[in-house]
Amino acid sequence: MADAVSSYLVVDGSINSSGTTTILLKRTTSIGQTGPAPVEGKAKVFIEQEGGQRYPLTESPAGTYTSAALSLAGSKPVRLRFTLANGREYASDFTLAKTTPAIDSITWRPGSDGLQIWVNAHDDTQQSRYYRWSYDETWEFTSAFRSTLEYRNGGLFDRKEDIYNCWAREAPSAIIIGTSVKLAQDVISQQRLALLPRNTVKLRQKYSILVKQYSLTPDEYAYWETLRKNTENIGTLFDPLPSQLTGNVHNVTDASEDVIGYVGAQSVREKRLFITRDELPSDWPRVTGYEYCKPDTIPQPKDPMPPTEREIFSFFSSGFPVPIAQLPPYLGGGYLYSTADCLDCRKRGTNVRPSYWQ
């Protein structure tokens, strides 16, 4: 298995016993390789309950498999089972789904090193003890300038679509785990989630973080602890690992194949936090990410041979220069313009307002 040394199968995700399950199937890459990790597409993936009940996952986009919203009984062991396009079949170990307690709070505080965010939780039943968290970030932003004109059908017209206001999203891959096993009570207090620099573009207008909490078994926690130590040294989940990582996913017919991944089963609890700019220190820089952008005009104010209207329209037809607005007569009556990278915020996000945005 010479190829397997540099290209392990990676199974990323867990079974959500009270919601939608998402599983990613990918391959590790060599340290020198650039670009995204290759995905395993066209696999047949399903959740299997002990006793035979199966729940299929559908693929979209490639390599990402998602179930319908499920409610799985905690008394019946479940596992993930799938067959790759090459016919190789894999399964995780059966496990009982754990009940994850609610997130008590997400707290934050600005400091000299940036914005620190923590999570707090507890379990009155004392049954959790081992926890993992992941989070998604969303932030509102604008492009460098508001474009009110667009080139279409051979001319310049009022712009119909807003390309000035957008939202960007990121799901950091940091591994965040914590345990209360050494405490008398099952309490997690001020578990660090993230540290945002003072000068990040994420805090320019409005920022939101969606925190997801998972209750783990001791074996699953041990897996994530080993993975955290490994990836802190070299990079990401899909890079080669410096030490042996034992998960619970196996090739059904070839036990010698190493597979990276631990598919646990638990309910997932979520909590969202919003932070607006006016809640942060007034002396923090308002970084836009567009500091290099500068508008220009056509024709130039002192152009001895100004272009005709037809030539101006031809100038904008390539799509590289984008019109901003027409200048008033006392400023020459030309057109202010810049590049799409400076004017079209969709280059860095989406102009579709998230349904959860406040």
XYZ file of N, CA and C in Angstrom, residues 91-220:
390
model
N -16.817 1.097 7.471
C -17.819 1.276 8.523
C -17.137 1.758 9.787
N -17.849 2.579 10.547
C -17.360 2.960 11.871
C -17.897 1.963 12.882
N -17.356 2.000 14.090
C -17.839 1.115 15.149
C -19.225 1.580 15.614
N -20.066 0.630 15.988
C -21.348 0.982 16.580
C -21.121 1.729 17.896
N -21.950 2.736 18.146
C -21.860 3.493 19.386
C -23.227 4.024 19.761
N -23.480 4.170 21.040
C -24.717 4.790 21.509
C -24.598 6.302 21.417
N -25.660 6.935 20.987
C -25.647 8.393 20.863
C -25.697 9.045 22.236
N -24.815 10.014 22.451
C -24.784 10.752 23.714
C -25.681 11.986 23.615
N -26.193 12.392 24.752
C -27.002 13.610 24.825
C -26.105 14.767 25.239
N -26.028 15.782 24.396
C -25.181 16.938 24.669
C -25.970 17.989 25.439
N -25.456 18.482 26.556
C -26.163 19.540 27.295
C -26.123 20.864 26.541
N -27.004 21.757 26.920
C -27.073 23.062 26.265
C -25.840 23.899 26.593
N -25.527 24.827 25.710
C -24.491 25.820 25.966
C -25.066 26.858 26.920
N -24.395 27.082 28.031
C -24.887 28.070 28.997
C -24.736 29.488 28.455
N -23.555 29.806 27.955
C -23.316 31.167 27.465
C -22.062 31.216 26.617
N -22.007 32.248 25.787
C -20.783 32.601 25.063
C -20.395 33.988 25.550
N -19.216 34.114 26.086
C -18.782 35.401 26.620
C -17.605 35.932 25.806
N -17.402 37.244 25.868
C -16.309 37.848 25.111
C -15.816 39.091 25.841
N -14.573 39.455 25.513
C -13.975 40.642 26.122
C -12.876 41.172 25.219
N -12.883 42.467 24.915
C -11.781 43.057 24.158
C -10.579 43.267 25.065
N -9.405 43.032 24.530
C -8.184 43.227 25.295
C -7.082 43.782 24.422
N -5.909 43.900 24.972
C -4.789 44.476 24.232
C -4.376 43.607 23.047
N -4.654 42.300 23.130
C -4.277 41.397 22.046
C -5.418 41.096 21.095
N -6.602 41.663 21.345
C -7.722 41.442 20.449
C -8.989 41.061 21.188
N -9.917 40.464 20.460
C -11.203 40.068 21.016
C -11.172 38.592 21.385
N -11.298 38.309 22.679
C -11.275 36.940 23.164
C -12.713 36.442 23.352
N -12.983 35.201 22.898
C -14.314 34.615 23.006
C -14.211 33.278 23.742
N -15.125 33.059 24.717
C -15.148 31.829 25.504
C -16.535 31.189 25.452
N -16.615 29.916 25.832
C -17.885 29.213 25.944
C -17.994 28.606 27.339
N -19.223 28.537 27.864
C -19.484 27.975 29.184
C -20.625 26.959 29.088
N -20.487 25.842 29.828
C -21.510 24.798 29.797
C -21.453 23.983 31.068
N -22.520 23.238 31.309
C -22.520 22.301 32.430
C -23.534 21.194 32.155
N -23.405 20.084 32.867
C -24.327 18.957 32.739
C -24.730 18.510 34.149
N -25.990 18.785 34.509
C -26.473 18.410 35.843
C -26.481 16.901 36.047
N -26.569 16.128 34.956
C -26.593 14.668 35.088
C -25.205 14.078 35.271
N -24.163 14.887 35.098
C -22.767 14.443 35.249
C -22.378 13.377 34.210
N -23.085 13.351 33.069
C -22.854 12.298 32.088
C -21.991 12.735 30.903
N -21.688 14.010 30.789
C -20.949 14.470 29.598
C -19.440 14.365 29.811
N -18.927 15.245 30.640
C -17.517 15.216 31.036
C -16.536 15.542 29.912
N -16.752 15.018 28.720
C -15.839 15.248 27.601
C -16.575 16.037 26.511
N -15.959 17.142 26.071
C -16.637 18.054 25.154
C -15.739 18.421 23.970
N -16.423 18.756 22.892
C -15.742 19.364 21.740
C -16.616 20.497 21.229
N -15.957 21.535 20.656
C -16.681 22.662 20.087
C -16.142 22.973 18.682
N -17.028 23.399 17.838
C -16.636 23.971 16.546
C -17.438 25.262 16.391
N -17.050 26.094 15.447
C -17.805 27.331 15.267
C -17.703 27.835 13.834
N -18.756 28.548 13.445
C -18.810 29.240 12.157
C -18.848 30.740 12.426
N -18.107 31.491 11.618
C -18.094 32.945 11.739
C -18.776 33.573 10.525
N -19.522 34.624 10.757
C -20.103 35.425 9.685
C -19.860 36.886 10.012
N -19.518 37.674 9.002
C -19.341 39.099 9.263
C -19.863 39.905 8.078
N -20.381 41.054 8.422
C -20.930 41.974 7.437
C -19.833 42.941 6.991
N -19.820 43.266 5.704
C -18.806 44.205 5.220
C -19.319 44.909 3.965
N -18.610 45.912 3.540
C -18.923 46.623 2.294
C -17.675 46.664 1.424
N -17.898 46.847 0.133
C -16.769 47.033 -0.776
C -16.197 48.436 -0.582
N -15.176 48.768 -1.364
C -14.485 50.045 -1.161
C -15.367 51.240 -1.509
N -16.146 51.130 -2.574
C -17.000 52.231 -3.031
C -18.341 51.659 -3.480
N -19.367 52.476 -3.421
C -20.692 52.052 -3.863
C -20.857 52.371 -5.349
N -21.016 51.349 -6.144
C -21.219 51.512 -7.581
C -22.711 51.642 -7.871
N -23.094 52.761 -8.501
C -24.503 52.993 -8.843
C -24.783 52.796 -10.326
N -23.730 52.522 -11.100
C -23.882 52.306 -12.543
C -23.327 50.944 -12.920
N -23.848 50.383 -13.996
C -23.299 49.142 -14.527
C -23.358 49.186 -16.054
N -22.392 48.481 -16.656
C -22.371 48.383 -18.114
C -23.184 47.161 -18.524
N -24.165 47.374 -19.402
C -24.929 46.268 -19.980
C -25.580 46.741 -21.276
N -25.736 45.790 -22.182
C -26.398 46.064 -23.470
C -25.795 47.255 -24.203
N -24.451 47.378 -24.098
C -23.760 48.408 -24.864
C -23.811 49.796 -24.281
N -24.305 49.949 -23.046
C -24.374 51.276 -22.452
C -24.240 51.223 -20.949
N -24.343 52.366 -20.296
C -24.265 52.481 -18.845
C -25.660 52.788 -18.294
N -26.089 52.009 -17.318
C -27.422 52.139 -16.748
C -27.333 52.072 -15.224
N -28.435 52.496 -14.588
C -28.489 52.395 -13.123
C -28.327 50.931 -12.708
N -27.502 50.722 -11.701
C -27.245 49.357 -11.242
C -28.470 48.795 -10.516
N -28.845 47.555 -10.867
C -30.019 46.920 -10.260
C -29.672 46.101 -9.018
N -28.485 45.508 -8.997
C -28.118 44.626 -7.897
C -27.128 45.312 -6.973
N -27.330 45.114 -5.679
C -26.437 45.694 -4.676
C -25.150 44.869 -4.617
N -24.024 45.474 -4.969
C -22.732 44.801 -4.866
C -21.835 45.518 -3.850
N -22.467 46.323 -3.014
C -21.728 47.086 -2.008
C -21.804 46.430 -0.628
N -22.961 45.885 -0.270
C -23.171 45.264 1.036
C -23.124 43.743 0.918
N -22.260 43.115 1.699
C -22.102 41.665 1.625
C -21.853 41.054 2.996
N -21.869 39.716 2.996
C -21.552 38.929 4.188
C -20.562 37.835 3.798
N -19.585 37.619 4.644
C -18.596 36.563 4.418
C -18.716 35.544 5.550
N -18.291 34.320 5.258
C -18.408 33.241 6.247
C -17.125 32.431 6.259
N -16.764 31.947 7.426
C -15.591 31.092 7.581
C -15.863 30.080 8.692
N -15.395 28.856 8.484
C -15.517 27.801 9.500
C -14.110 27.331 9.849
N -13.459 27.942 10.830
C -12.087 27.562 11.184
C -11.991 26.086 11.554
N -10.834 25.499 11.266
C -10.636 24.066 11.500
C -9.942 23.773 12.825
N -9.820 24.783 13.671
C -9.155 24.576 14.970
C -9.885 23.501 15.775
N -9.129 22.657 16.458
C -9.695 21.601 17.293
C -9.781 22.119 18.727
N -11.018 22.239 19.236
C -11.250 22.800 20.566
C -11.946 21.736 21.407
N -11.278 21.278 22.427
C -11.827 20.247 23.297
C -11.617 20.636 24.751
N -12.417 20.063 25.621
C -12.268 20.334 27.045
C -12.917 19.222 27.851
N -12.478 19.065 29.076
C -13.026 18.022 29.931
C -13.168 18.516 31.360
N -14.181 17.991 32.026
C -14.400 18.296 33.442
C -14.122 17.076 34.300
N -13.421 16.078 33.738
C -13.266 14.803 34.421
C -12.529 14.933 35.762
N -11.711 15.951 35.914
C -10.970 16.129 37.166
C -11.697 17.032 38.158
N -12.904 17.472 37.791
C -13.666 18.357 38.660
C -14.782 17.592 39.356
N -15.210 18.103 40.499
C -16.305 17.458 41.233
C -17.621 17.591 40.482
N -17.801 18.714 39.776
C -19.013 18.948 38.999
C -18.683 18.948 37.512
N -19.679 18.568 36.708
C -19.496 18.542 35.256
C -19.736 19.952 34.720
N -18.727 20.794 34.856
C -18.833 22.207 34.493
C -17.652 22.600 33.622
N -17.950 23.298 32.534
C -16.920 23.890 31.676
C -17.031 25.399 31.824
N -15.976 26.034 32.315
C -16.009 27.465 32.576
C -14.937 28.186 31.760
N -15.384 29.144 30.977
C -14.499 29.994 30.179
C -13.525 29.169 29.324
N -14.086 28.237 28.565
C -13.281 27.498 27.591
C -12.986 28.422 26.409
N -11.724 28.613 26.120
C -11.349 29.541 25.044
C -11.750 28.986 23.685
N -12.424 29.827 22.894
C -12.835 29.451 21.543
C -11.988 30.125 20.474
N -11.887 31.448 20.562
C -11.225 32.185 19.477
C -10.628 33.477 20.012
N -9.615 33.943 19.305
C -9.014 35.247 19.559
C -8.928 35.978 18.231
N -9.693 37.060 18.104
C -9.704 37.841 16.875
C -8.804 39.054 17.048
N -7.852 39.272 16.138
C -6.971 40.437 16.243
C -7.760 41.746 16.182
N -7.220 42.766 16.778
C -7.868 44.089 16.765
C -8.081 44.604 15.346
N -7.176 44.237 14.437
C -7.217 44.797 13.085
C -7.844 43.856 12.059
N -8.643 42.891 12.486
C -9.271 42.000 11.531
C -10.444 42.681 10.833
N -10.643 42.356 9.559
C -11.765 42.921 8.807
C -13.094 42.401 9.341
N -13.070 41.293 10.073
C -14.310 40.689 10.578
C -15.035 41.603 11.565
N -14.300 42.504 12.211
C -14.885 43.339 13.246
C -15.175 44.756 12.773
N -15.105 44.989 11.485
C -15.299 46.345 10.981
C -16.734 46.828 11.178
N -17.724 45.952 10.958
C -19.117 46.377 11.078
C -19.890 45.530 12.087
N -20.147 44.300 11.715
C -20.909 43.407 12.590
C -20.404 41.994 12.418
N -20.267 41.300 13.536
C -19.674 39.961 13.546
C -20.596 39.016 14.293
N -20.650 37.772 13.807
C -21.456 36.759 14.481
C -20.681 35.449 14.535
N -20.830 34.734 15.646
C -20.215 33.423 15.779
C -21.296 32.435 16.209
N -21.389 31.327 15.487
C -22.298 30.234 15.828
C -21.463 29.108 16.414
N -21.678 28.808 17.691
C -20.898 27.795 18.391
C -21.700 26.494 18.443
N -21.034 25.385 18.126
C -21.650 24.062 18.194
C -20.930 23.242 19.255
N -21.704 22.583 20.092
C -21.154 21.812 21.205
C -21.502 20.333 21.052
N -20.493 19.476 21.308
C -20.656 18.037 21.169
C -20.196 17.363 22.462
N -20.963 16.384 22.927
C -20.554 15.556 24.055
C -19.882 14.302 23.507
N -18.698 13.970 24.019
C -17.893 12.884 23.475
C -17.777 11.720 24.455
N -17.478 10.557 23.906
C -17.069 9.426 24.740
C -15.593 9.605 25.084
N -15.094 8.914 26.092
C -13.657 9.018 26.408
C -12.769 8.652 25.231
N -13.138 7.622 24.457
C -12.324 7.222 23.299
C -12.327 8.292 22.223
N -13.474 8.882 21.993
C -13.563 9.934 20.976
C -12.759 11.156 21.412
